[in-house]
CSV table of C-alpha atoms in Angstrom, one decimal:
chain,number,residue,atom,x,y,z
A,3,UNK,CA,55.7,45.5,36.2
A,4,UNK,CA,53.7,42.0,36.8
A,5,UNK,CA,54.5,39.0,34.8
A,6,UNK,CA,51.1,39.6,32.1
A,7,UNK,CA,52.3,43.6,31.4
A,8,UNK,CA,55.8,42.4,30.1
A,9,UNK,CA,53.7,39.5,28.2
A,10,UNK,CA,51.2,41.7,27.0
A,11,UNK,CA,53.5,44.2,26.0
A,12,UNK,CA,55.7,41.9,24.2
A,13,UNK,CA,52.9,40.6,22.5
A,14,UNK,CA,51.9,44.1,21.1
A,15,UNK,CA,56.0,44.6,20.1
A,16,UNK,CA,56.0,41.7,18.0
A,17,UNK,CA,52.8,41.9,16.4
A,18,UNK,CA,53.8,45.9,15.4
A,19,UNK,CA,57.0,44.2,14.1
A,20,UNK,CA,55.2,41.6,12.1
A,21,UNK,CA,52.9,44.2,10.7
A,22,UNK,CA,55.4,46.8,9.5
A,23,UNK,CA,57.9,43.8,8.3
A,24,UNK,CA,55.6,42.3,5.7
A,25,UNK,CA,54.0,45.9,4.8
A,26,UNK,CA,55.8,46.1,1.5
A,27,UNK,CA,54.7,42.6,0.5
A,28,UNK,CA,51.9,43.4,-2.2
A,29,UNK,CA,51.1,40.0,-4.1
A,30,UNK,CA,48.9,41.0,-6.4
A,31,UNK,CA,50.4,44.2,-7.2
A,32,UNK,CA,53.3,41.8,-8.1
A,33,UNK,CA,52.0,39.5,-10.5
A,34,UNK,CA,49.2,42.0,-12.3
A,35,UNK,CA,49.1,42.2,-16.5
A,36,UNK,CA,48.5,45.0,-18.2
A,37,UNK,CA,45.1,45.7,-19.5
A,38,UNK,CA,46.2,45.8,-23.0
A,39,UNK,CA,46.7,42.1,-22.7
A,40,UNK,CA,43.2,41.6,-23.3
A,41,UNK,CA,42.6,43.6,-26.0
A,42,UNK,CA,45.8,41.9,-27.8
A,43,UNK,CA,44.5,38.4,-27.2
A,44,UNK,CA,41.1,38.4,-28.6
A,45,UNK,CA,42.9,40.1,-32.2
A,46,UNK,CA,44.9,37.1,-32.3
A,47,UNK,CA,41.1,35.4,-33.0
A,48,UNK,CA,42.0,34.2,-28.6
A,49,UNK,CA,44.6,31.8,-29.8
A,50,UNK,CA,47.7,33.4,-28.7
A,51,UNK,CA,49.4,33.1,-25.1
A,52,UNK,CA,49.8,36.2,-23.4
A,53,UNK,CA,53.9,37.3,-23.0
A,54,UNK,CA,53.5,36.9,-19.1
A,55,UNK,CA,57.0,35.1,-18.8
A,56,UNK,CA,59.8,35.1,-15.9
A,57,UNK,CA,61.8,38.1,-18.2
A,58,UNK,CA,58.1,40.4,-18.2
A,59,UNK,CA,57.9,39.8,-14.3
A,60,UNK,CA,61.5,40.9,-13.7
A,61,UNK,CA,60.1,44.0,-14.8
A,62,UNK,CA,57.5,44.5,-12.1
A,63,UNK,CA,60.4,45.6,-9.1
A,64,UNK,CA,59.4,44.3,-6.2
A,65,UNK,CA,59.2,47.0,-3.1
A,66,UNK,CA,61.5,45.1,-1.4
A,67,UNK,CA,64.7,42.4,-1.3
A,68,UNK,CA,63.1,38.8,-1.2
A,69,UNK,CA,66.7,37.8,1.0
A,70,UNK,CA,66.8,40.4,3.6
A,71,UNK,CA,63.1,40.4,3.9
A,72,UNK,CA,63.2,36.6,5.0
A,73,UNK,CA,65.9,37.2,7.3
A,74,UNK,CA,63.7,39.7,9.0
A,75,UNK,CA,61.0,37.1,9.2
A,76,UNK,CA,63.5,34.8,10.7
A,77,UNK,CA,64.8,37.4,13.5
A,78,UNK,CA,60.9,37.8,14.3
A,79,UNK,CA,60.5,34.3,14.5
A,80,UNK,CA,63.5,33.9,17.1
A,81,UNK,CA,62.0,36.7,18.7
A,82,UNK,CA,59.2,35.4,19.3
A,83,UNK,CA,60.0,32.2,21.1
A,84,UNK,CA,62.5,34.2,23.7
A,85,UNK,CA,59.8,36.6,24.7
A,86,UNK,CA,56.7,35.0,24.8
A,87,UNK,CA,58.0,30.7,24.4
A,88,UNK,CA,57.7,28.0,22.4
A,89,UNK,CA,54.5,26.7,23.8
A,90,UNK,CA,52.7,30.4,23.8
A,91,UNK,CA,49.1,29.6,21.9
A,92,UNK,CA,49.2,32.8,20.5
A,93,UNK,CA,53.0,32.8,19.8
A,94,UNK,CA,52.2,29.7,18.1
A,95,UNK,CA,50.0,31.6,15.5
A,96,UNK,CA,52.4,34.8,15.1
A,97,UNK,CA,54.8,32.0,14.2
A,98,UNK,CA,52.3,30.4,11.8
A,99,UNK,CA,52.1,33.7,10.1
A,100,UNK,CA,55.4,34.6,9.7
A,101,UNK,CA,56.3,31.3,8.3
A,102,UNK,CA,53.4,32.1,5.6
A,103,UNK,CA,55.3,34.9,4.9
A,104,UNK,CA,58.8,34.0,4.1
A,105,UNK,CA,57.2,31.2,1.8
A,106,UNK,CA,55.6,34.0,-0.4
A,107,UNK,CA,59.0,35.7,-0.5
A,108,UNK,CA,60.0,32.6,-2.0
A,109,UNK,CA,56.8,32.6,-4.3
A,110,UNK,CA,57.6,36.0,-5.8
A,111,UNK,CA,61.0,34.8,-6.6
A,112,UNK,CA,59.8,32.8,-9.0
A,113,UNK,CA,57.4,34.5,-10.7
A,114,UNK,CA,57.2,33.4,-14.6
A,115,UNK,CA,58.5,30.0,-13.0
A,116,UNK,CA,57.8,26.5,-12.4
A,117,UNK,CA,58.6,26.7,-8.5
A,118,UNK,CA,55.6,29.5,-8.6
A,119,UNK,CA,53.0,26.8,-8.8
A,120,UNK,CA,54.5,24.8,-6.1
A,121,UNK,CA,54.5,27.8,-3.5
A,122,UNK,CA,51.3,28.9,-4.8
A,123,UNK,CA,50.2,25.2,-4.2
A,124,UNK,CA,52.1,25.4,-0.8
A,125,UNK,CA,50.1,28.8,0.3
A,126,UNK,CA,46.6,28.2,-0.9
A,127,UNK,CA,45.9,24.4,-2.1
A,128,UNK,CA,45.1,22.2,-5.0
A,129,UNK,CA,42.0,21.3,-6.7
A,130,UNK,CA,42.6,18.4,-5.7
A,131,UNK,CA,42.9,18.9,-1.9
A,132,UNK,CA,39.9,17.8,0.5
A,133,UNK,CA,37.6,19.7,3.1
A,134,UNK,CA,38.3,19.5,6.5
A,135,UNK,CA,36.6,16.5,7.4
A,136,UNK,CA,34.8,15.6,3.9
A,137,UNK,CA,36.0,13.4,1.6
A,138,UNK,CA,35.3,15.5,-1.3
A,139,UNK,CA,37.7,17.1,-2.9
A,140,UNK,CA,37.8,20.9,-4.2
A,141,UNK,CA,36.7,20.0,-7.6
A,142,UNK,CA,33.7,18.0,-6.7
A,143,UNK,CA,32.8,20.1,-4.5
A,144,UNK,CA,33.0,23.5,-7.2
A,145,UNK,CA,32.0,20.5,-10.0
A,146,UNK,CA,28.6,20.4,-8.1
A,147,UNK,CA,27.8,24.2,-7.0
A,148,UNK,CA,28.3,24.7,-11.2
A,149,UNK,CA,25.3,22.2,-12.0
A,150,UNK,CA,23.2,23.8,-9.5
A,151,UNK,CA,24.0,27.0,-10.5
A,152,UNK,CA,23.7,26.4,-13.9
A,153,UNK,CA,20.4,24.8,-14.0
A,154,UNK,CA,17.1,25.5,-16.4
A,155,UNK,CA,15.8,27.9,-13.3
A,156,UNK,CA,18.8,30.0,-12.7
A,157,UNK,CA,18.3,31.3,-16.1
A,158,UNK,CA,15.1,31.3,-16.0
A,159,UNK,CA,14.7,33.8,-13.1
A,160,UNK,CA,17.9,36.0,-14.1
A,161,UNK,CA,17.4,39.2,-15.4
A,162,UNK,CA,19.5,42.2,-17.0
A,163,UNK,CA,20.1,45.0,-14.3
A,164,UNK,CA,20.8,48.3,-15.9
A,165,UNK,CA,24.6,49.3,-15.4
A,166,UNK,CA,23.1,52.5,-14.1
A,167,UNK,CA,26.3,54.3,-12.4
A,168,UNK,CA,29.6,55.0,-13.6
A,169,UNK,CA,32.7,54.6,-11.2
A,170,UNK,CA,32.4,58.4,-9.4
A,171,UNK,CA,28.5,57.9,-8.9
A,172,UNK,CA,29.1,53.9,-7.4
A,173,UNK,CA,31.8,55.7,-5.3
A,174,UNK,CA,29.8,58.2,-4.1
A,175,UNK,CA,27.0,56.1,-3.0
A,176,UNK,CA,28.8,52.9,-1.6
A,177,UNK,CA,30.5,55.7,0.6
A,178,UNK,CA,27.3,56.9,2.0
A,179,UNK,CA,25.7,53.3,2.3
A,180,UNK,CA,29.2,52.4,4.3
A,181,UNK,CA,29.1,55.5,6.5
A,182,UNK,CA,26.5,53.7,8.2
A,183,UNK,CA,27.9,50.6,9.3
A,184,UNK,CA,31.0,51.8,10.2
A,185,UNK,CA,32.4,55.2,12.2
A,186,UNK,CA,32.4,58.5,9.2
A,187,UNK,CA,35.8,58.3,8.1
A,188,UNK,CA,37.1,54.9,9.0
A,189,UNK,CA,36.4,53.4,5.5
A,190,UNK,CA,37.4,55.4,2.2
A,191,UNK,CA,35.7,54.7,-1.5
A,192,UNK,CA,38.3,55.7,-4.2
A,193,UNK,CA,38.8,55.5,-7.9
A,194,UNK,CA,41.6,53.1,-9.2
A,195,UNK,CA,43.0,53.0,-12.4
A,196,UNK,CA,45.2,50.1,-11.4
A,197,UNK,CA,43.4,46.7,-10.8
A,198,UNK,CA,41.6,44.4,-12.9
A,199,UNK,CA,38.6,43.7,-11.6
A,200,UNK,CA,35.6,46.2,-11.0
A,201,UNK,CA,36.5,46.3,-7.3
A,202,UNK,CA,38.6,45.6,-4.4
A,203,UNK,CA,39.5,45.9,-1.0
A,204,UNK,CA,42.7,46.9,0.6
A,205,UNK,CA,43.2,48.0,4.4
A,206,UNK,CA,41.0,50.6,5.3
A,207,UNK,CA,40.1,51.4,1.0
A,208,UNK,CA,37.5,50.1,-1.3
A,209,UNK,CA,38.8,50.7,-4.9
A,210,UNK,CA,36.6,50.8,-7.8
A,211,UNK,CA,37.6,50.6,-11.2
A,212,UNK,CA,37.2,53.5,-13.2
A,213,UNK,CA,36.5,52.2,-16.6
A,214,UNK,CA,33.6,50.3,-14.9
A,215,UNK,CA,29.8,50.8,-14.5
A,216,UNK,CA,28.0,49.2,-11.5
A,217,UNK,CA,24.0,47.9,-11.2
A,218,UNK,CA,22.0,48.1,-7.8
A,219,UNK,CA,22.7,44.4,-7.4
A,220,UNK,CA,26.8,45.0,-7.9
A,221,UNK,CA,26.7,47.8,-5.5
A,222,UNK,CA,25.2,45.5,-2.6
A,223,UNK,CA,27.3,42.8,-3.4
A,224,UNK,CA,30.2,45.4,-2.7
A,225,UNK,CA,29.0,46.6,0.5
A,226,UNK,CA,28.5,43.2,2.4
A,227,UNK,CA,31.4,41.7,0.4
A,228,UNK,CA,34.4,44.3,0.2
A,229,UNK,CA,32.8,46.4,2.8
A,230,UNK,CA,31.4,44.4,5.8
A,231,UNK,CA,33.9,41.6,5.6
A,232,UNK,CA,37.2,42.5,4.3
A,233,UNK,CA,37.4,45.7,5.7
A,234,UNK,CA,35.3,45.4,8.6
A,235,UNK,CA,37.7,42.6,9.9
A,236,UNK,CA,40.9,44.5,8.9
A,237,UNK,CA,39.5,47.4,11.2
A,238,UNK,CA,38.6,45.0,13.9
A,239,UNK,CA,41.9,43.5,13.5
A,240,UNK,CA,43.3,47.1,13.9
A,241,UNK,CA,41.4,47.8,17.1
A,242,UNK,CA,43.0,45.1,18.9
A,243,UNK,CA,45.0,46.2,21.8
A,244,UNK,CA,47.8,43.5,21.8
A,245,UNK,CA,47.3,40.9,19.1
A,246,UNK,CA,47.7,43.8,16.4
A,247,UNK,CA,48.9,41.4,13.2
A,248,UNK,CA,45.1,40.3,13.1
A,249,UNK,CA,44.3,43.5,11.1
A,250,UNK,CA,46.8,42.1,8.2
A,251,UNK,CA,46.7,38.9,6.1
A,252,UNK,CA,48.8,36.1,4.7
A,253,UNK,CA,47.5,33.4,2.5
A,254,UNK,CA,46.5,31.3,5.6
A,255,UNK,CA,43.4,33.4,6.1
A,256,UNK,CA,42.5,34.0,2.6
A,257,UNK,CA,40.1,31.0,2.3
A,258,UNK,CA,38.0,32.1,5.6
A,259,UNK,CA,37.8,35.7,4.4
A,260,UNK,CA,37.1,35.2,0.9
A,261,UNK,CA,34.4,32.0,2.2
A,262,UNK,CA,32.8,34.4,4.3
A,263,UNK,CA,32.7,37.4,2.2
A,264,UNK,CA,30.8,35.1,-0.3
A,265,UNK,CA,28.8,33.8,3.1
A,266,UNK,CA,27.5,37.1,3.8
A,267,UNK,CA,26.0,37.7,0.3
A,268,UNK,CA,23.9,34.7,0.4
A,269,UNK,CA,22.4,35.7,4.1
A,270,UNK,CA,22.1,39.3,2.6
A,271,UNK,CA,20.5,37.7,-0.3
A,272,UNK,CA,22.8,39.6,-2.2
A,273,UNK,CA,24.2,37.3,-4.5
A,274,UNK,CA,22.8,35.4,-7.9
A,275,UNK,CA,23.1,32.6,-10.0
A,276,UNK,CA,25.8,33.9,-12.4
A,277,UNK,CA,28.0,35.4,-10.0
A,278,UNK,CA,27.6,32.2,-7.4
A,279,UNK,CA,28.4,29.8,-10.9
A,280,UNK,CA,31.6,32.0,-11.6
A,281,UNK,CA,33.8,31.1,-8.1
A,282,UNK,CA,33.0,27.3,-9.2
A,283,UNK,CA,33.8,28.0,-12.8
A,284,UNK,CA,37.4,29.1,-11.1
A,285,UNK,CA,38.1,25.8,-9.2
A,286,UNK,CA,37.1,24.4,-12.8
A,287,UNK,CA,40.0,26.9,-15.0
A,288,UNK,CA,42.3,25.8,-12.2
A,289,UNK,CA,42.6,22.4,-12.1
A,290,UNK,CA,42.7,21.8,-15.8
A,291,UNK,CA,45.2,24.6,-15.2
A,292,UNK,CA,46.8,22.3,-12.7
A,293,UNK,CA,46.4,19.4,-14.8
A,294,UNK,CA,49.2,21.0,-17.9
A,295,UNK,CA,46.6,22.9,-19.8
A,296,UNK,CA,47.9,26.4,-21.4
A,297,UNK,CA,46.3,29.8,-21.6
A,298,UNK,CA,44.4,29.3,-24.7
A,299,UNK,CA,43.4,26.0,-23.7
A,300,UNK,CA,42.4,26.5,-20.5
A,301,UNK,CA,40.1,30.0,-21.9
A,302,UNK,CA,38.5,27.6,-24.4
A,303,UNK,CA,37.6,25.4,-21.9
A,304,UNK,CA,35.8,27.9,-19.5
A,305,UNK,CA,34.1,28.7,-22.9
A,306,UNK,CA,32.7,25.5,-23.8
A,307,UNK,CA,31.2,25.6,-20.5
A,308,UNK,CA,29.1,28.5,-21.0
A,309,UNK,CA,31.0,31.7,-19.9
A,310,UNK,CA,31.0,34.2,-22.1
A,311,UNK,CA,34.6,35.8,-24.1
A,312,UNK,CA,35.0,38.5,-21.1
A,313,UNK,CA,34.2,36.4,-18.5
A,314,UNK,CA,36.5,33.6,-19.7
A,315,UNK,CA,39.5,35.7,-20.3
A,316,UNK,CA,39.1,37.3,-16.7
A,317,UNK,CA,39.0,34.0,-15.4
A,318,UNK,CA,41.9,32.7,-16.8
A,319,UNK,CA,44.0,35.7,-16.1
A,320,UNK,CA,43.4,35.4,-12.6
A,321,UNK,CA,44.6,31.9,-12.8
A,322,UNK,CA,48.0,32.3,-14.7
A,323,UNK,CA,48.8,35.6,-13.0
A,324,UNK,CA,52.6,34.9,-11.5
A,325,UNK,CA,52.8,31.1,-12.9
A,326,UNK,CA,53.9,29.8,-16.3
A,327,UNK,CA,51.3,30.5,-19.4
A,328,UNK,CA,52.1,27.0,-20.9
A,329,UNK,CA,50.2,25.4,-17.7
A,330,UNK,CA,51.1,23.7,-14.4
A,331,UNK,CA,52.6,26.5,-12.8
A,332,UNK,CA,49.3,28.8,-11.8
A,333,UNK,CA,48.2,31.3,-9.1
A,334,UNK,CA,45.8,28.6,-6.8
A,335,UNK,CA,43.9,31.8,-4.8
A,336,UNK,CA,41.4,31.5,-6.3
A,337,UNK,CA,40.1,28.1,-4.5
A,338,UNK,CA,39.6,30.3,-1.1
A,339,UNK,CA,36.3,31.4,-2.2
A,340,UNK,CA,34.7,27.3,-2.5
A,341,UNK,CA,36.7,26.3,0.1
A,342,UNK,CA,36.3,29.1,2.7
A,343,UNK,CA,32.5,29.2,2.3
A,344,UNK,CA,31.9,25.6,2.7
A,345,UNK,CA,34.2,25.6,5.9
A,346,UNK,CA,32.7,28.7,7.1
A,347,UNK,CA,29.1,27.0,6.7
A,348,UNK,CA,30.7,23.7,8.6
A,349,UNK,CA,31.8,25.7,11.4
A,350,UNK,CA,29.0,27.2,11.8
A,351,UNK,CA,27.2,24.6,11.9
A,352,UNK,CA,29.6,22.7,14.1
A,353,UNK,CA,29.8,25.0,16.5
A,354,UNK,CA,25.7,24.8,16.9
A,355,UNK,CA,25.8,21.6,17.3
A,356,UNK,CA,28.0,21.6,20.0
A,357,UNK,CA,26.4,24.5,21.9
A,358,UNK,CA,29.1,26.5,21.4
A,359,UNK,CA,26.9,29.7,19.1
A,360,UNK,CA,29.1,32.4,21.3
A,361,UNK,CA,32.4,31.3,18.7
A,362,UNK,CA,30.8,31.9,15.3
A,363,UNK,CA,31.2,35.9,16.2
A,364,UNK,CA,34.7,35.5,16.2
A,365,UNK,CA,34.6,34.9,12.4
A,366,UNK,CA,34.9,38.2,12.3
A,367,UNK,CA,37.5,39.3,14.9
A,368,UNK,CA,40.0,40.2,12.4
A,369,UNK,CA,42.1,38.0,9.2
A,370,UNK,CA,42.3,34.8,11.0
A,371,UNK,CA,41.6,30.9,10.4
A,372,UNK,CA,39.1,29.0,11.9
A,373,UNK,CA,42.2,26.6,13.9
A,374,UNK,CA,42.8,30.0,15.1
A,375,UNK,CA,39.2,30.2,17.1
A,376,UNK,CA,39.6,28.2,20.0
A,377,UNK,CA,42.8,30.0,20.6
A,378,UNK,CA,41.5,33.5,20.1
A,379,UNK,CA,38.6,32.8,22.2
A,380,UNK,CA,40.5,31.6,25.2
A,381,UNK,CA,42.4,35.1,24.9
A,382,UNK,CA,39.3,36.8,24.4
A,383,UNK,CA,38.4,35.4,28.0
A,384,UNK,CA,41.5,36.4,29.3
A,385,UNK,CA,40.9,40.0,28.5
A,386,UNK,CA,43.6,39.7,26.1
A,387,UNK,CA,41.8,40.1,22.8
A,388,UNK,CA,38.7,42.5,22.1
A,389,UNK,CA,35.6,40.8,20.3
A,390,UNK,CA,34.8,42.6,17.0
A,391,UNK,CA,33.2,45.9,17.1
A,392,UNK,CA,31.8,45.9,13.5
A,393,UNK,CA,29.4,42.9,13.1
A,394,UNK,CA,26.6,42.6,10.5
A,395,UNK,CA,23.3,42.2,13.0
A,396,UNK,CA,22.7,38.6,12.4
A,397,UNK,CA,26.2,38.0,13.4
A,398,UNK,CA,25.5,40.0,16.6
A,399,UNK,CA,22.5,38.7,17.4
A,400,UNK,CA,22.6,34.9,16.2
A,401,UNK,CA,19.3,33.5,17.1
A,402,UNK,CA,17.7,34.1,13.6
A,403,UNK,CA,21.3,32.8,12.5
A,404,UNK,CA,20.4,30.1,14.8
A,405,UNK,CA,17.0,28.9,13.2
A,406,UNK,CA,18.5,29.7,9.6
A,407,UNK,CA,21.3,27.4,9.9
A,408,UNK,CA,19.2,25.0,12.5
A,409,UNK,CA,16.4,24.5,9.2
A,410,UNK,CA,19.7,24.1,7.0
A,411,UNK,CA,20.8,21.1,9.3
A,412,UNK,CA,17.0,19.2,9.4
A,413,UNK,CA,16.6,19.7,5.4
A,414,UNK,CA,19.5,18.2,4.8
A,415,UNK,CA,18.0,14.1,5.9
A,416,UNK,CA,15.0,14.8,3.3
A,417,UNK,CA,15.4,13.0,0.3
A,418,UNK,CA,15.9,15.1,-2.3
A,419,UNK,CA,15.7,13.1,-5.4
A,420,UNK,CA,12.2,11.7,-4.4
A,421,UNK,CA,11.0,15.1,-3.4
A,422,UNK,CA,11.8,16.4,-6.8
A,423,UNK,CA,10.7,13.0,-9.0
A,424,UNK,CA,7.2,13.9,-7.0
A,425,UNK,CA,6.9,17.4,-8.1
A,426,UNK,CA,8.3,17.0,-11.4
A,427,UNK,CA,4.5,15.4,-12.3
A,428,UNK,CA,2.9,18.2,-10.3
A,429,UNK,CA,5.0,20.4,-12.7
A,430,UNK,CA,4.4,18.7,-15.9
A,431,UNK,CA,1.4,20.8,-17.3
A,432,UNK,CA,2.7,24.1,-16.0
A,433,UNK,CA,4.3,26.9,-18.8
A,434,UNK,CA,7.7,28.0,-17.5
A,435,UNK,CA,6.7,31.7,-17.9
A,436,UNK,CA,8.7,33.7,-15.2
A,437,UNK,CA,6.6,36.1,-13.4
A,438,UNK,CA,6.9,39.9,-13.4
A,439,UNK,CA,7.4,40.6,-9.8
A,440,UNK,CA,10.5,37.7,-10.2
A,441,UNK,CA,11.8,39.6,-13.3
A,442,UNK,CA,10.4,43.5,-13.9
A,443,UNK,CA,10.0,44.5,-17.0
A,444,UNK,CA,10.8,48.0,-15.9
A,445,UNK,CA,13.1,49.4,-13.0
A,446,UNK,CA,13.3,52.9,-12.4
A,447,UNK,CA,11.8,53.7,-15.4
A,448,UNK,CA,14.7,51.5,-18.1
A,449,UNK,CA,13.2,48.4,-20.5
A,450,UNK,CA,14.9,45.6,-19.1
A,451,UNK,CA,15.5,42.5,-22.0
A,452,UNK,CA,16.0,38.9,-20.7
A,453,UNK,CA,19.4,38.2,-20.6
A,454,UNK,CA,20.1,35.5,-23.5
């Protein structure tokens, strides 16, 4: 056997390993409320903190020990640098990974607990952190996308969409829609009783909650965000031949998926004002989080800012989910989805501008990073890794991709705030009336009302 089988082989042996090591590790199965929570809060008149505390968490088991489990992590790691070296690129990521890993053991430990927030901040960032490259931080950054998306004309051209399908009829036809993009029987729709918002993916599954109803806009959101990204790369991760533990994810990864998830609605055109304003809105509820605020006060806040009571609760749930109710101690995932689609966007463009169009593909090659790139795509030259078989068309064929992003890059030297100060008198006489084609009256038949 040459030198490269016993690589590649070991290679495939360790990433199985890694894969069936961290397969119990469910975080957010960990750290979920129950539903009656919400119901409970808003009769206390939304002043009273939900009993999410170190002693209720203890009561969620966890599928596995936190001690052994980072031992195995440890072994792996050894194993690792005896088969394939210290210095092996893509050793060097498996290790990355498996570090990620015994940190979140360590984050589930202390669940309810002060040390949460610290591992949380550990995995996924602060507010407060910078972009690669920018000198922004997080919040600016989110602070910004929520006065755009919150301006006079993103009301003005939103409009109600009838919740026209209940859970089994959204199943039904998000499996159809999905059966053509990838291979009949590689993706399954389900019901879920079990997770808190409308949908999710996991693996190979779409779940969709069954006490929800879904619009014509949700269900397209779905399929480009659950469906072409998050599962799409989790089954190109899975068709890899060696480099297997790309079809899985730790919190290193989270920010690319979740920013290109939220990438692929805009270029779909999938996307609106509201839903675009809510991942800003979340950078917002965690920082002030972040800052000491408490449940109630952090709620509040996202209320004074214009979400409505539902919105706001879900919101802050998803902050304080596995940290400490009185504040500083929060769940910081939430920051992937700012983050990861202004990097992704960077890249992108970076990687135009450097004449190097042939790496923005790999975006979708299976849960990695974008450090991870350059490695992966030296590997993919090798033979060693297999480029991703399920790629939306503009992805496969980038030259519109090119122009799209290319326009992006030349727009953004025109002055802006001149541009607008000219048109604002062209605009001046002109009744803000939105037109019917923008927002229907009617769709399939139903009396749509402006939303309020």
């Amino acid at each position: 056997m040459s030198q490269r089988q016993i690589y590649l082989e070991n290679l495939k042996s360790l990433s199985d390993q890694m894969i069936a090591i961290q397969a119990p590790i469910r975080i957010l199965d960990s750290i979920k409320w129950p539903s009656e929570w919400r119901q409970s809060f808003f009769d206390s008149g939304m002043r009273s903190l939900p009993k999410a505390d170190a002693q209720y968490y203890q009561s969620i088991p966890l599928d596995f020990n936190p001690d052994t489990k980072q031992q195995e992590f440890r072994d792996l790691k050894k194993a690792i640098r005896k088969k394939l070296g210290k210095q092996d690129a893509l050793g060097k990521l498996l290790t990355s990974t498996t570090d990620q890993y015994i940190q979140v053991t360590e984050m589930l430990k202390a669940r309810g607990k002060k040390d949460f927030g610290k591992y949380s901040v550990e995995l996924y960032g602060s507010a407060q952190d910078h972009l690669f490259g920018d000198k922004r931080s997080l919040l600016e950054v989110g602070e910004q996308l929520c006065s755009i998306f919150s301006q006079p004309a993103a009301q003005h051209i939103a409009f109600a969409q009838p919740k026209d399908y209940d859970a089994s009829g959204a199943v039904a036809i998000l499996q159809k829609r999905l059966n053509r993009y990838f291979t009949a029987g590689e993706l399954k729709v389900i019901l879920s009783d079990g997770i808190v918002s409308d949908a999710a993916a996991g693996g190979d599954t779409i779940k969709m909650n069954s006490r929800a109803r879904f619009s014509e806009r949700d269900l397209r959101v779905l399929e480009v965000h659950e469906g072409w990204v998050h599962v799409g790369t989790t089954l190109n991760g899975r068709r890899q031949p060696y480099a297997s533990w790309l079809s899985v994810g730790s919190p290193r990864i989270a920010a690319i998926q979740e920013g290109l998830a939220l990438l692929m609605e805009t270029l779909t055109f999938s996307s609106f004002p509201f839903r675009a304003r809510r991942v800003s809105d979340r950078v917002s509820a965690i920082h002030a989080a972040e800052q000491g605020g408490d449940f109630v006060e952090v709620f509040h806040h996202l209320r004074d800012r214009g979400l409505p009571d539902g919105d706001a609760y879900t919101t802050t749930q998803r902050v304080f989910r596995g940290g400490m109710v009185q504040g500083s101690s929060v769940f910081t995932k939430d920051l992937s989805y700012v983050k990861g689609f202004v990097e992704n966007v960077n890249f992108i463009r970076s990687a135009i501008g450097a004449g190097l169009p042939e790496l923005i593909p790999m975006l979708f090659l299976g849960k990695i990073t974008l450090e991870d790139i350059p490695v992966l795509y030296e590997a993919y030259l090798e033979g060693i890794v297999e480029p991703p078989r399920y790629l939306p068309e503009m992805f496969r064929d980038l030259n519109g991709l090119y122009v799209w992003f290319g326009f992006s890059n030349g727009l953004s030297l025109v002055d802006m705030k001149r541009v607008q100060k000219h048109y604002r008198k062209t605009f001046q006489q002109i009744t803000p009336v939105c037109p019917l084609e923008m927002a229907p009256a009617r769709i399939g038949g139903i009396d749509l009302d402006p939303l309020p």
